[in-house]
Amino acid sequence: ENIILENENFNIFEFEKKIGKEHILPSLSVYVLNFYELFDEIVPYNKFENFVYEIAKGYHRENPYHTDLHAADMLQSIFTYNLYSKFQVILNLSDIDLLSIFISAIIHDYGHPGLNNNYLIRTKDNLSIKYNDISVLENYHVSEAFNIILKKQDNNILSNLSDDDYKLCRKNIIECVLGTDMTLHNQKYQTFKIRLQTENIKKGEGLEQFLLKQDPINLYNLKLEFLSFIIHAADISNPTKPLPIYREWAQRCVEEFFKQGDLEKKLGLPISFNCDRNTVSLPKSQLGFMDAIVSPLFTVFNEYFPQLSFTLDNLKKNHKYYKEIVEKEKNLKK
Ligand code: AMP
Ligand code: MG
Ligand code: ZN
């Protein structure tokens, strides 16, 4: 049993085959928390096991994309970012901060129905009514996960924390998971991009000085901004993975979009962007996703943490791969 988690080329699909679907999120989570010595003083091990198995079970495994495997992938991505960039040290994160971002990754798509916010809002789904159309799914993921944590003592992974630490941890988690709403992407991207110029941050230089000159309240808010940025980056990190892994994720993601499209068609609703299996091309949609979203964000991300350049290297290769397919398809049509 020797699959190394501490590696940018880690293959989560092979790991899943070895260890079994139902164990992947729990085993990865235990590995990561154990690595940072978060057991037992901070998080009681037995309670964590109960909690994480219950969370894993609550992901809908019939979804093509939004399953506990995606949550495990996000956790592994963040773990790798920290190993390579040492963002924990640079941002001076406490154990509670680190724990918060790991728990956020574990729960961040909990109970995802395989349909997006727009769909839930347009069909007046109960969830959209409950959350007033505001980050409907993201609110749902956090809220349901906290119900699991608090519903019985045996699940309460936060029971060792003081009231203040609990408050902090909960605030961090809420911020991180609500921050995965894609409608916030542009704002995040702009803030971090503009800061590169105003603070003269380049290839990692300047970040530490920038953090040093903050007063404590500013510093706390900044840390939260960074945590939320990192988790968002991990959420859209498919195109930054080695090609075989990216291809598998892309396949699954697009299939989930198409399933929503099928449902919209059946209900006589207009088919959402990228959801029509009769017209959308996977390679084209992936190029669009990389060009509009992933490349800009990871380019900025790398200016803060240049040790993550493997993400940009993969991105470049993957872009070339799909670009060639699109060109070939074009030539065939001529
Ligand atoms: P989440 O749905 O919480 O996982 O948020 C990430 C969002 O990023 C997804 O809903 C998609 O809109 C987008 N996304 C992530 N990976 C891909 C991909 N491979 N292709 C297209 N869109 C993606
Ligand atoms: Mg989500
Ligand atoms: Zn996600």
mmCIF file of C-alpha atoms and ligand atoms in Angstrom:
data_model
loop_
_atom_site.group_PDB
_atom_site.id
_atom_site.type_symbol
_atom_site.label_atom_id
_atom_site.label_comp_id
_atom_site.label_asym_id
_atom_site.label_seq_id
_atom_site.Cartn_x
_atom_site.Cartn_y
_atom_site.Cartn_z
ATOM 1 C CA GLU A 1 0.000 0.000 0.000
ATOM 2 C CA ASN A 2 2.124 2.830 -1.224
ATOM 3 C CA ILE A 3 0.264 5.647 -2.881
ATOM 4 C CA ILE A 4 1.879 8.877 -1.969
ATOM 5 C CA LEU A 5 -0.458 11.677 -1.119
ATOM 6 C CA GLU A 6 2.326 14.239 -0.897
ATOM 7 C CA ASN A 7 2.692 14.472 -4.615
ATOM 8 C CA GLU A 8 1.469 16.781 -7.337
ATOM 9 C CA ASN A 9 0.895 13.723 -9.550
ATOM 10 C CA PHE A 10 -1.241 11.856 -7.027
ATOM 11 C CA ASN A 11 -3.913 9.870 -8.869
ATOM 12 C CA ILE A 12 -7.134 9.929 -6.885
ATOM 13 C CA PHE A 13 -8.923 7.536 -9.251
ATOM 14 C CA GLU A 14 -6.334 4.821 -8.680
ATOM 15 C CA PHE A 15 -6.397 5.453 -4.984
ATOM 16 C CA GLU A 16 -10.162 5.009 -5.059
ATOM 17 C CA LYS A 17 -9.839 1.666 -6.845
ATOM 18 C CA LYS A 18 -7.459 0.400 -4.191
ATOM 19 C CA ILE A 19 -9.269 1.595 -1.138
ATOM 20 C CA GLY A 20 -12.955 1.577 -2.132
ATOM 21 C CA LYS A 21 -15.414 4.386 -2.778
ATOM 22 C CA GLU A 22 -16.801 4.609 0.727
ATOM 23 C CA HIS A 23 -13.372 4.892 2.351
ATOM 24 C CA ILE A 24 -11.691 7.444 0.183
ATOM 25 C CA LEU A 25 -12.855 10.674 1.825
ATOM 26 C CA PRO A 26 -12.447 9.283 5.360
ATOM 27 C CA SER A 27 -8.998 7.816 4.754
ATOM 28 C CA LEU A 28 -7.663 10.899 3.011
ATOM 29 C CA SER A 29 -9.091 13.157 5.706
ATOM 30 C CA VAL A 30 -7.627 11.112 8.528
ATOM 31 C CA TYR A 31 -4.281 11.123 6.767
ATOM 32 C CA VAL A 32 -4.266 14.897 6.407
ATOM 33 C CA LEU A 33 -5.425 15.708 9.936
ATOM 34 C CA ASN A 34 -2.974 13.201 11.324
ATOM 35 C CA PHE A 35 -0.153 14.708 9.254
ATOM 36 C CA TYR A 36 -0.717 18.052 10.965
ATOM 37 C CA GLU A 37 -1.173 16.413 14.370
ATOM 38 C CA LEU A 38 -4.696 17.677 14.777
ATOM 39 C CA PHE A 39 -5.695 14.486 16.678
ATOM 40 C CA ASP A 40 -6.526 14.048 19.626
ATOM 41 C CA GLU A 41 -6.056 17.218 21.565
ATOM 42 C CA ILE A 42 -7.892 19.381 19.039
ATOM 43 C CA VAL A 43 -10.085 16.831 17.250
ATOM 44 C CA PRO A 44 -11.154 13.596 18.993
ATOM 45 C CA TYR A 45 -10.249 10.782 16.596
ATOM 46 C CA ASN A 46 -13.338 8.601 17.134
ATOM 47 C CA LYS A 47 -15.703 11.484 16.680
ATOM 48 C CA PHE A 48 -13.903 12.490 13.524
ATOM 49 C CA GLU A 49 -14.356 9.010 12.106
ATOM 50 C CA ASN A 50 -18.101 9.084 12.797
ATOM 51 C CA PHE A 51 -18.373 12.551 11.326
ATOM 52 C CA VAL A 52 -16.435 11.936 8.136
ATOM 53 C CA TYR A 53 -18.166 8.646 7.318
ATOM 54 C CA GLU A 54 -21.515 10.332 7.748
ATOM 55 C CA ILE A 55 -20.446 13.229 5.511
ATOM 56 C CA ALA A 56 -19.133 10.815 2.874
ATOM 57 C CA LYS A 57 -22.447 8.952 2.910
ATOM 58 C CA GLY A 58 -24.363 12.198 2.407
ATOM 59 C CA TYR A 59 -22.692 12.952 -0.917
ATOM 60 C CA HIS A 60 -24.853 11.635 -3.759
ATOM 61 C CA ARG A 61 -22.743 8.930 -5.346
ATOM 62 C CA GLU A 62 -25.029 8.710 -8.339
ATOM 63 C CA ASN A 63 -23.862 12.185 -9.425
ATOM 64 C CA PRO A 64 -21.272 12.009 -12.179
ATOM 65 C CA TYR A 65 -19.165 14.786 -10.621
ATOM 66 C CA HIS A 66 -20.312 16.155 -7.277
ATOM 67 C CA THR A 67 -19.502 13.185 -5.051
ATOM 68 C CA ASP A 68 -17.312 12.625 -2.013
ATOM 69 C CA LEU A 69 -14.495 11.903 -4.482
ATOM 70 C CA HIS A 70 -14.582 15.552 -5.574
ATOM 71 C CA ALA A 71 -14.423 16.635 -1.923
ATOM 72 C CA ALA A 72 -11.452 14.308 -1.367
ATOM 73 C CA ASP A 73 -9.798 15.734 -4.462
ATOM 74 C CA MET A 74 -10.201 19.258 -3.137
ATOM 75 C CA LEU A 75 -8.736 18.239 0.216
ATOM 76 C CA GLN A 76 -5.751 16.582 -1.456
ATOM 77 C CA SER A 77 -5.225 19.651 -3.646
ATOM 78 C CA ILE A 78 -5.131 21.986 -0.653
ATOM 79 C CA PHE A 79 -2.848 19.592 1.201
ATOM 80 C CA THR A 80 -0.440 19.636 -1.743
ATOM 81 C CA TYR A 81 -0.609 23.441 -2.051
ATOM 82 C CA ASN A 82 0.448 23.725 1.559
ATOM 83 C CA LEU A 83 3.264 21.192 1.191
ATOM 84 C CA TYR A 84 4.701 23.008 -1.819
ATOM 85 C CA SER A 85 4.024 26.646 -0.884
ATOM 86 C CA LYS A 86 3.959 26.508 2.923
ATOM 87 C CA PHE A 87 1.042 28.910 2.863
ATOM 88 C CA GLN A 88 0.362 27.997 6.475
ATOM 89 C CA VAL A 89 3.705 29.469 7.515
ATOM 90 C CA ILE A 90 3.517 32.494 5.215
ATOM 91 C CA LEU A 91 -0.001 33.395 6.337
ATOM 92 C CA ASN A 92 0.812 32.489 9.941
ATOM 93 C CA LEU A 93 -2.200 30.183 10.208
ATOM 94 C CA SER A 94 -3.116 28.634 13.546
ATOM 95 C CA ASP A 95 -4.101 24.989 13.960
ATOM 96 C CA ILE A 96 -7.719 26.136 14.071
ATOM 97 C CA ASP A 97 -7.311 27.984 10.762
ATOM 98 C CA LEU A 98 -5.764 24.925 9.161
ATOM 99 C CA LEU A 99 -8.446 22.649 10.586
ATOM 100 C CA SER A 100 -11.093 25.056 9.272
ATOM 101 C CA ILE A 101 -9.907 24.867 5.699
ATOM 102 C CA PHE A 102 -9.655 21.056 5.822
ATOM 103 C CA ILE A 103 -13.172 20.693 7.237
ATOM 104 C CA SER A 104 -14.392 23.171 4.623
ATOM 105 C CA ALA A 105 -12.952 21.046 1.829
ATOM 106 C CA ILE A 106 -14.530 17.878 3.265
ATOM 107 C CA ILE A 107 -18.028 19.376 3.493
ATOM 108 C CA HIS A 108 -17.930 21.925 0.681
ATOM 109 C CA ASP A 109 -20.394 20.196 -1.693
ATOM 110 C CA TYR A 110 -22.189 18.061 0.905
ATOM 111 C CA GLY A 111 -25.544 16.786 -0.363
ATOM 112 C CA HIS A 112 -25.081 18.360 -3.811
ATOM 113 C CA PRO A 113 -28.110 17.392 -5.965
ATOM 114 C CA GLY A 114 -26.191 17.490 -9.273
ATOM 115 C CA LEU A 115 -28.092 20.621 -10.333
ATOM 116 C CA ASN A 116 -26.769 24.160 -10.076
ATOM 117 C CA ASN A 117 -28.054 27.222 -8.198
ATOM 118 C CA ASN A 118 -29.695 28.688 -11.272
ATOM 119 C CA TYR A 119 -31.697 25.556 -11.822
ATOM 120 C CA LEU A 120 -32.852 25.442 -8.204
ATOM 121 C CA ILE A 121 -33.866 29.101 -8.351
ATOM 122 C CA ARG A 122 -35.688 28.839 -11.673
ATOM 123 C CA THR A 123 -37.662 25.770 -10.609
ATOM 124 C CA LYS A 124 -38.489 27.387 -7.243
ATOM 125 C CA ASP A 125 -36.917 24.435 -5.469
ATOM 126 C CA ASN A 126 -37.464 24.299 -1.685
ATOM 127 C CA LEU A 127 -33.786 25.077 -1.151
ATOM 128 C CA SER A 128 -34.024 28.317 -3.119
ATOM 129 C CA ILE A 129 -36.988 29.365 -1.012
ATOM 130 C CA LYS A 130 -35.185 28.445 2.202
ATOM 131 C CA TYR A 131 -32.072 30.455 1.279
ATOM 132 C CA ASN A 132 -33.762 33.317 -0.588
ATOM 133 C CA ASP A 133 -31.918 32.584 -3.823
ATOM 134 C CA ILE A 134 -28.608 33.593 -2.205
ATOM 135 C CA SER A 135 -25.758 31.073 -2.637
ATOM 136 C CA VAL A 136 -28.423 28.414 -2.273
ATOM 137 C CA LEU A 137 -26.268 25.286 -2.523
ATOM 138 C CA GLU A 138 -23.339 26.707 -0.585
ATOM 139 C CA ASN A 139 -25.606 27.733 2.294
ATOM 140 C CA TYR A 140 -27.129 24.266 2.194
ATOM 141 C CA HIS A 141 -23.748 22.478 2.303
ATOM 142 C CA VAL A 142 -22.559 24.329 5.413
ATOM 143 C CA SER A 143 -25.855 24.221 7.212
ATOM 144 C CA GLU A 144 -26.397 20.489 6.710
ATOM 145 C CA ALA A 145 -22.816 19.715 7.693
ATOM 146 C CA PHE A 146 -23.164 21.642 10.947
ATOM 147 C CA ASN A 147 -26.359 19.742 11.637
ATOM 148 C CA ILE A 148 -24.314 16.542 11.396
ATOM 149 C CA ILE A 149 -21.602 17.878 13.664
ATOM 150 C CA LEU A 150 -24.042 19.051 16.323
ATOM 151 C CA LYS A 151 -26.772 16.419 16.180
ATOM 152 C CA LYS A 152 -25.001 14.014 18.514
ATOM 153 C CA GLN A 153 -22.018 14.162 20.847
ATOM 154 C CA ASP A 154 -20.373 11.256 18.999
ATOM 155 C CA ASN A 155 -20.167 13.384 15.838
ATOM 156 C CA ASN A 156 -19.023 16.582 17.458
ATOM 157 C CA ILE A 157 -15.518 17.018 16.137
ATOM 158 C CA LEU A 158 -15.441 20.537 17.586
ATOM 159 C CA SER A 159 -16.335 19.541 21.149
ATOM 160 C CA ASN A 160 -12.805 20.074 22.469
ATOM 161 C CA LEU A 161 -12.673 23.690 21.322
ATOM 162 C CA SER A 162 -13.205 26.611 23.685
ATOM 163 C CA ASP A 163 -16.196 28.830 22.915
ATOM 164 C CA ASP A 164 -13.912 31.352 21.233
ATOM 165 C CA ASP A 165 -12.157 28.741 19.103
ATOM 166 C CA TYR A 166 -15.472 27.192 18.122
ATOM 167 C CA LYS A 167 -16.738 30.597 17.036
ATOM 168 C CA LEU A 168 -13.612 31.244 15.020
ATOM 169 C CA CYS A 169 -13.608 27.818 13.397
ATOM 170 C CA ARG A 170 -17.268 28.090 12.468
ATOM 171 C CA LYS A 171 -16.774 31.573 11.032
ATOM 172 C CA ASN A 172 -13.837 30.362 8.933
ATOM 173 C CA ILE A 173 -15.776 27.376 7.607
ATOM 174 C CA ILE A 174 -18.834 29.460 6.718
ATOM 175 C CA GLU A 175 -16.666 31.999 4.906
ATOM 176 C CA CYS A 176 -14.720 29.317 3.024
ATOM 177 C CA VAL A 177 -17.690 27.277 1.849
ATOM 178 C CA LEU A 178 -19.898 30.265 0.974
ATOM 179 C CA GLY A 179 -16.861 31.553 -0.914
ATOM 180 C CA THR A 180 -17.054 28.607 -3.334
ATOM 181 C CA ASP A 181 -20.095 30.179 -5.036
ATOM 182 C CA MET A 182 -18.883 30.783 -8.590
ATOM 183 C CA THR A 183 -20.669 34.135 -8.762
ATOM 184 C CA LEU A 184 -17.958 35.408 -6.396
ATOM 185 C CA HIS A 185 -15.141 34.295 -8.673
ATOM 186 C CA ASN A 186 -14.608 37.559 -10.474
ATOM 187 C CA GLN A 187 -14.547 39.637 -7.338
ATOM 188 C CA LYS A 188 -11.952 37.312 -5.771
ATOM 189 C CA TYR A 189 -9.855 37.302 -8.909
ATOM 190 C CA GLN A 190 -9.907 41.104 -9.204
ATOM 191 C CA THR A 191 -9.056 41.720 -5.546
ATOM 192 C CA PHE A 192 -6.045 39.423 -5.657
ATOM 193 C CA LYS A 193 -4.919 40.689 -9.037
ATOM 194 C CA ILE A 194 -5.116 44.364 -8.137
ATOM 195 C CA ARG A 195 -3.273 43.695 -4.887
ATOM 196 C CA LEU A 196 -0.286 42.404 -6.859
ATOM 197 C CA GLN A 197 0.150 45.888 -8.285
ATOM 198 C CA THR A 198 -0.759 48.039 -5.301
ATOM 199 C CA GLU A 199 1.457 45.992 -2.961
ATOM 200 C CA ASN A 200 4.191 45.192 -5.432
ATOM 201 C CA ILE A 201 3.908 41.437 -5.008
ATOM 202 C CA LYS A 202 5.694 39.351 -7.617
ATOM 203 C CA LYS A 203 6.812 35.714 -7.680
ATOM 204 C CA GLY A 204 6.284 35.497 -3.935
ATOM 205 C CA GLU A 205 8.341 38.618 -3.193
ATOM 206 C CA GLY A 206 6.537 41.298 -1.222
ATOM 207 C CA LEU A 207 3.878 39.073 0.309
ATOM 208 C CA GLU A 208 5.526 38.804 3.693
ATOM 209 C CA GLN A 209 6.116 42.574 3.959
ATOM 210 C CA PHE A 210 2.516 43.188 2.985
ATOM 211 C CA LEU A 211 1.280 40.874 5.751
ATOM 212 C CA LEU A 212 3.683 42.312 8.309
ATOM 213 C CA LYS A 213 2.343 45.840 8.033
ATOM 214 C CA GLN A 214 -1.281 44.860 8.783
ATOM 215 C CA ASP A 215 -2.946 45.543 12.119
ATOM 216 C CA PRO A 216 -4.441 42.442 13.809
ATOM 217 C CA ILE A 217 -8.022 42.931 12.614
ATOM 218 C CA ASN A 218 -6.955 43.523 9.037
ATOM 219 C CA LEU A 219 -4.664 40.556 9.256
ATOM 220 C CA TYR A 220 -7.461 38.269 10.354
ATOM 221 C CA ASN A 221 -9.707 39.407 7.508
ATOM 222 C CA LEU A 222 -6.868 38.968 5.062
ATOM 223 C CA LYS A 223 -6.218 35.429 6.263
ATOM 224 C CA LEU A 224 -9.860 34.642 5.676
ATOM 225 C CA GLU A 225 -9.639 36.110 2.191
ATOM 226 C CA PHE A 226 -6.651 33.903 1.454
ATOM 227 C CA LEU A 227 -8.321 30.782 2.842
ATOM 228 C CA SER A 228 -11.366 31.454 0.738
ATOM 229 C CA PHE A 229 -9.206 32.081 -2.338
ATOM 230 C CA ILE A 230 -7.260 28.859 -1.841
ATOM 231 C CA ILE A 231 -10.378 26.741 -1.459
ATOM 232 C CA HIS A 232 -11.915 28.333 -4.545
ATOM 233 C CA ALA A 233 -8.734 27.634 -6.521
ATOM 234 C CA ALA A 234 -8.817 23.981 -5.430
ATOM 235 C CA ASP A 235 -12.484 23.787 -6.459
ATOM 236 C CA ILE A 236 -11.681 24.731 -10.054
ATOM 237 C CA SER A 237 -8.332 22.926 -10.185
ATOM 238 C CA ASN A 238 -9.274 20.106 -12.631
ATOM 239 C CA PRO A 239 -7.372 21.699 -15.547
ATOM 240 C CA THR A 240 -4.239 22.055 -13.386
ATOM 241 C CA LYS A 241 -3.963 18.283 -12.851
ATOM 242 C CA PRO A 242 -1.986 15.818 -14.996
ATOM 243 C CA LEU A 243 -3.863 15.222 -18.257
ATOM 244 C CA PRO A 244 -5.307 11.729 -17.588
ATOM 245 C CA ILE A 245 -6.746 12.960 -14.296
ATOM 246 C CA TYR A 246 -8.085 16.164 -15.807
ATOM 247 C CA ARG A 247 -9.735 14.280 -18.669
ATOM 248 C CA GLU A 248 -11.601 12.043 -16.259
ATOM 249 C CA TRP A 249 -12.866 15.011 -14.210
ATOM 250 C CA ALA A 250 -13.850 16.958 -17.316
ATOM 251 C CA GLN A 251 -15.817 13.977 -18.595
ATOM 252 C CA ARG A 252 -17.699 13.708 -15.310
ATOM 253 C CA CYS A 253 -18.319 17.429 -14.922
ATOM 254 C CA VAL A 254 -19.703 17.822 -18.421
ATOM 255 C CA GLU A 255 -21.869 14.719 -18.008
ATOM 256 C CA GLU A 256 -23.446 16.272 -14.915
ATOM 257 C CA PHE A 257 -24.136 19.489 -16.839
ATOM 258 C CA PHE A 258 -25.745 17.417 -19.616
ATOM 259 C CA LYS A 259 -27.957 15.606 -17.129
ATOM 260 C CA GLN A 260 -29.250 18.958 -15.938
ATOM 261 C CA GLY A 261 -29.808 19.884 -19.593
ATOM 262 C CA ASP A 262 -31.797 16.679 -20.152
ATOM 263 C CA LEU A 263 -33.999 17.555 -17.209
ATOM 264 C CA GLU A 264 -34.501 21.127 -18.427
ATOM 265 C CA LYS A 265 -35.496 19.835 -21.831
ATOM 266 C CA LYS A 266 -37.981 17.437 -20.299
ATOM 267 C CA LEU A 267 -39.522 20.254 -18.268
ATOM 268 C CA GLY A 268 -39.700 22.574 -21.279
ATOM 269 C CA LEU A 269 -37.214 25.023 -19.736
ATOM 270 C CA PRO A 270 -34.492 26.788 -21.696
ATOM 271 C CA ILE A 271 -31.340 24.673 -21.539
ATOM 272 C CA SER A 272 -28.607 26.263 -19.403
ATOM 273 C CA PHE A 273 -25.187 27.317 -20.659
ATOM 274 C CA ASN A 274 -22.956 24.306 -21.454
ATOM 275 C CA CYS A 275 -25.762 21.862 -20.607
ATOM 276 C CA ASP A 276 -27.041 20.819 -24.045
ATOM 277 C CA ARG A 277 -25.544 17.442 -24.968
ATOM 278 C CA ASN A 278 -26.609 17.904 -28.599
ATOM 279 C CA THR A 279 -24.630 21.079 -29.188
ATOM 280 C CA VAL A 280 -21.894 21.453 -26.564
ATOM 281 C CA SER A 281 -18.408 20.158 -27.345
ATOM 282 C CA LEU A 282 -16.392 19.011 -24.356
ATOM 283 C CA PRO A 283 -13.016 20.202 -25.672
ATOM 284 C CA LYS A 284 -14.427 23.614 -26.519
ATOM 285 C CA SER A 285 -16.146 24.002 -23.183
ATOM 286 C CA GLN A 286 -12.912 23.060 -21.411
ATOM 287 C CA LEU A 287 -10.925 25.611 -23.412
ATOM 288 C CA GLY A 288 -13.493 28.227 -22.479
ATOM 289 C CA PHE A 289 -13.295 27.269 -18.815
ATOM 290 C CA MET A 290 -9.496 27.450 -18.829
ATOM 291 C CA ASP A 291 -9.281 30.724 -20.752
ATOM 292 C CA ALA A 292 -11.986 32.583 -18.876
ATOM 293 C CA ILE A 293 -11.612 31.234 -15.345
ATOM 294 C CA VAL A 294 -8.819 28.850 -14.454
ATOM 295 C CA SER A 295 -5.778 30.331 -16.210
ATOM 296 C CA PRO A 296 -6.337 33.889 -14.970
ATOM 297 C CA LEU A 297 -6.911 32.735 -11.400
ATOM 298 C CA PHE A 298 -3.965 30.350 -11.229
ATOM 299 C CA THR A 299 -1.684 32.909 -12.844
ATOM 300 C CA VAL A 300 -2.480 35.325 -10.032
ATOM 301 C CA PHE A 301 -2.329 32.524 -7.434
ATOM 302 C CA ASN A 302 1.199 31.697 -8.626
ATOM 303 C CA GLU A 303 2.401 35.257 -8.122
ATOM 304 C CA TYR A 304 1.602 34.845 -4.429
ATOM 305 C CA PHE A 305 2.873 31.261 -4.227
ATOM 306 C CA PRO A 306 5.379 30.574 -7.029
ATOM 307 C CA GLN A 307 6.134 27.087 -5.681
ATOM 308 C CA LEU A 308 2.827 26.057 -7.264
ATOM 309 C CA SER A 309 4.196 26.432 -10.801
ATOM 310 C CA PHE A 310 3.385 22.774 -11.509
ATOM 311 C CA THR A 311 -0.255 23.885 -11.733
ATOM 312 C CA LEU A 312 0.564 26.286 -14.568
ATOM 313 C CA ASP A 313 2.759 23.711 -16.304
ATOM 314 C CA ASN A 314 -0.091 21.199 -16.348
ATOM 315 C CA LEU A 315 -2.538 23.870 -17.415
ATOM 316 C CA LYS A 316 -0.408 24.771 -20.400
ATOM 317 C CA LYS A 317 -0.088 21.140 -21.554
ATOM 318 C CA ASN A 318 -3.787 20.472 -21.049
ATOM 319 C CA HIS A 319 -4.756 23.594 -22.934
ATOM 320 C CA LYS A 320 -2.616 22.492 -25.856
ATOM 321 C CA TYR A 321 -4.214 19.034 -25.789
ATOM 322 C CA TYR A 322 -7.790 20.306 -26.036
ATOM 323 C CA LYS A 323 -6.811 23.054 -28.467
ATOM 324 C CA GLU A 324 -5.453 20.413 -30.862
ATOM 325 C CA ILE A 325 -8.663 18.424 -30.647
ATOM 326 C CA VAL A 326 -10.748 21.504 -31.393
ATOM 327 C CA GLU A 327 -8.535 22.353 -34.385
ATOM 328 C CA LYS A 328 -8.824 18.811 -35.728
ATOM 329 C CA GLU A 329 -12.609 18.919 -35.400
ATOM 330 C CA LYS A 330 -12.624 22.231 -37.281
ATOM 331 C CA ASN A 331 -10.538 20.833 -40.133
ATOM 332 C CA LEU A 332 -12.803 17.799 -40.458
ATOM 333 C CA LYS A 333 -15.795 20.083 -40.936
ATOM 334 C CA LYS A 334 -14.097 22.030 -43.742
HETATM 335 P P1 AMP B 1 -18.539 23.286 -7.395
HETATM 336 O O1 AMP B 1 -19.758 23.069 -8.217
HETATM 337 O O2 AMP B 1 -18.830 23.654 -6.001
HETATM 338 O O3 AMP B 1 -17.576 22.139 -7.450
HETATM 339 O O4 AMP B 1 -17.871 24.594 -7.980
HETATM 340 C C1 AMP B 1 -16.980 24.585 -9.019
HETATM 341 C C2 AMP B 1 -17.594 25.057 -10.309
HETATM 342 O O5 AMP B 1 -16.558 25.268 -11.230
HETATM 343 C C3 AMP B 1 -18.510 24.050 -10.970
HETATM 344 O O6 AMP B 1 -19.834 24.168 -10.587
HETATM 345 C C4 AMP B 1 -18.351 24.382 -12.428
HETATM 346 O O7 AMP B 1 -19.191 25.461 -12.762
HETATM 347 C C5 AMP B 1 -16.944 24.838 -12.513
HETATM 348 N N1 AMP B 1 -16.065 23.729 -12.925
HETATM 349 C C6 AMP B 1 -15.222 23.004 -12.168
HETATM 350 N N2 AMP B 1 -14.564 22.087 -12.907
HETATM 351 C C7 AMP B 1 -15.014 22.237 -14.171
HETATM 352 C C8 AMP B 1 -14.726 21.591 -15.415
HETATM 353 N N3 AMP B 1 -13.816 20.616 -15.503
HETATM 354 N N4 AMP B 1 -15.387 22.010 -16.509
HETATM 355 C C9 AMP B 1 -16.288 22.999 -16.453
HETATM 356 N N5 AMP B 1 -16.604 23.654 -15.327
HETATM 357 C C10 AMP B 1 -15.980 23.285 -14.185
HETATM 358 MG MG MG B 2 -20.065 23.869 -4.626
HETATM 359 ZN ZN ZN B 3 -16.848 21.708 -5.512
#
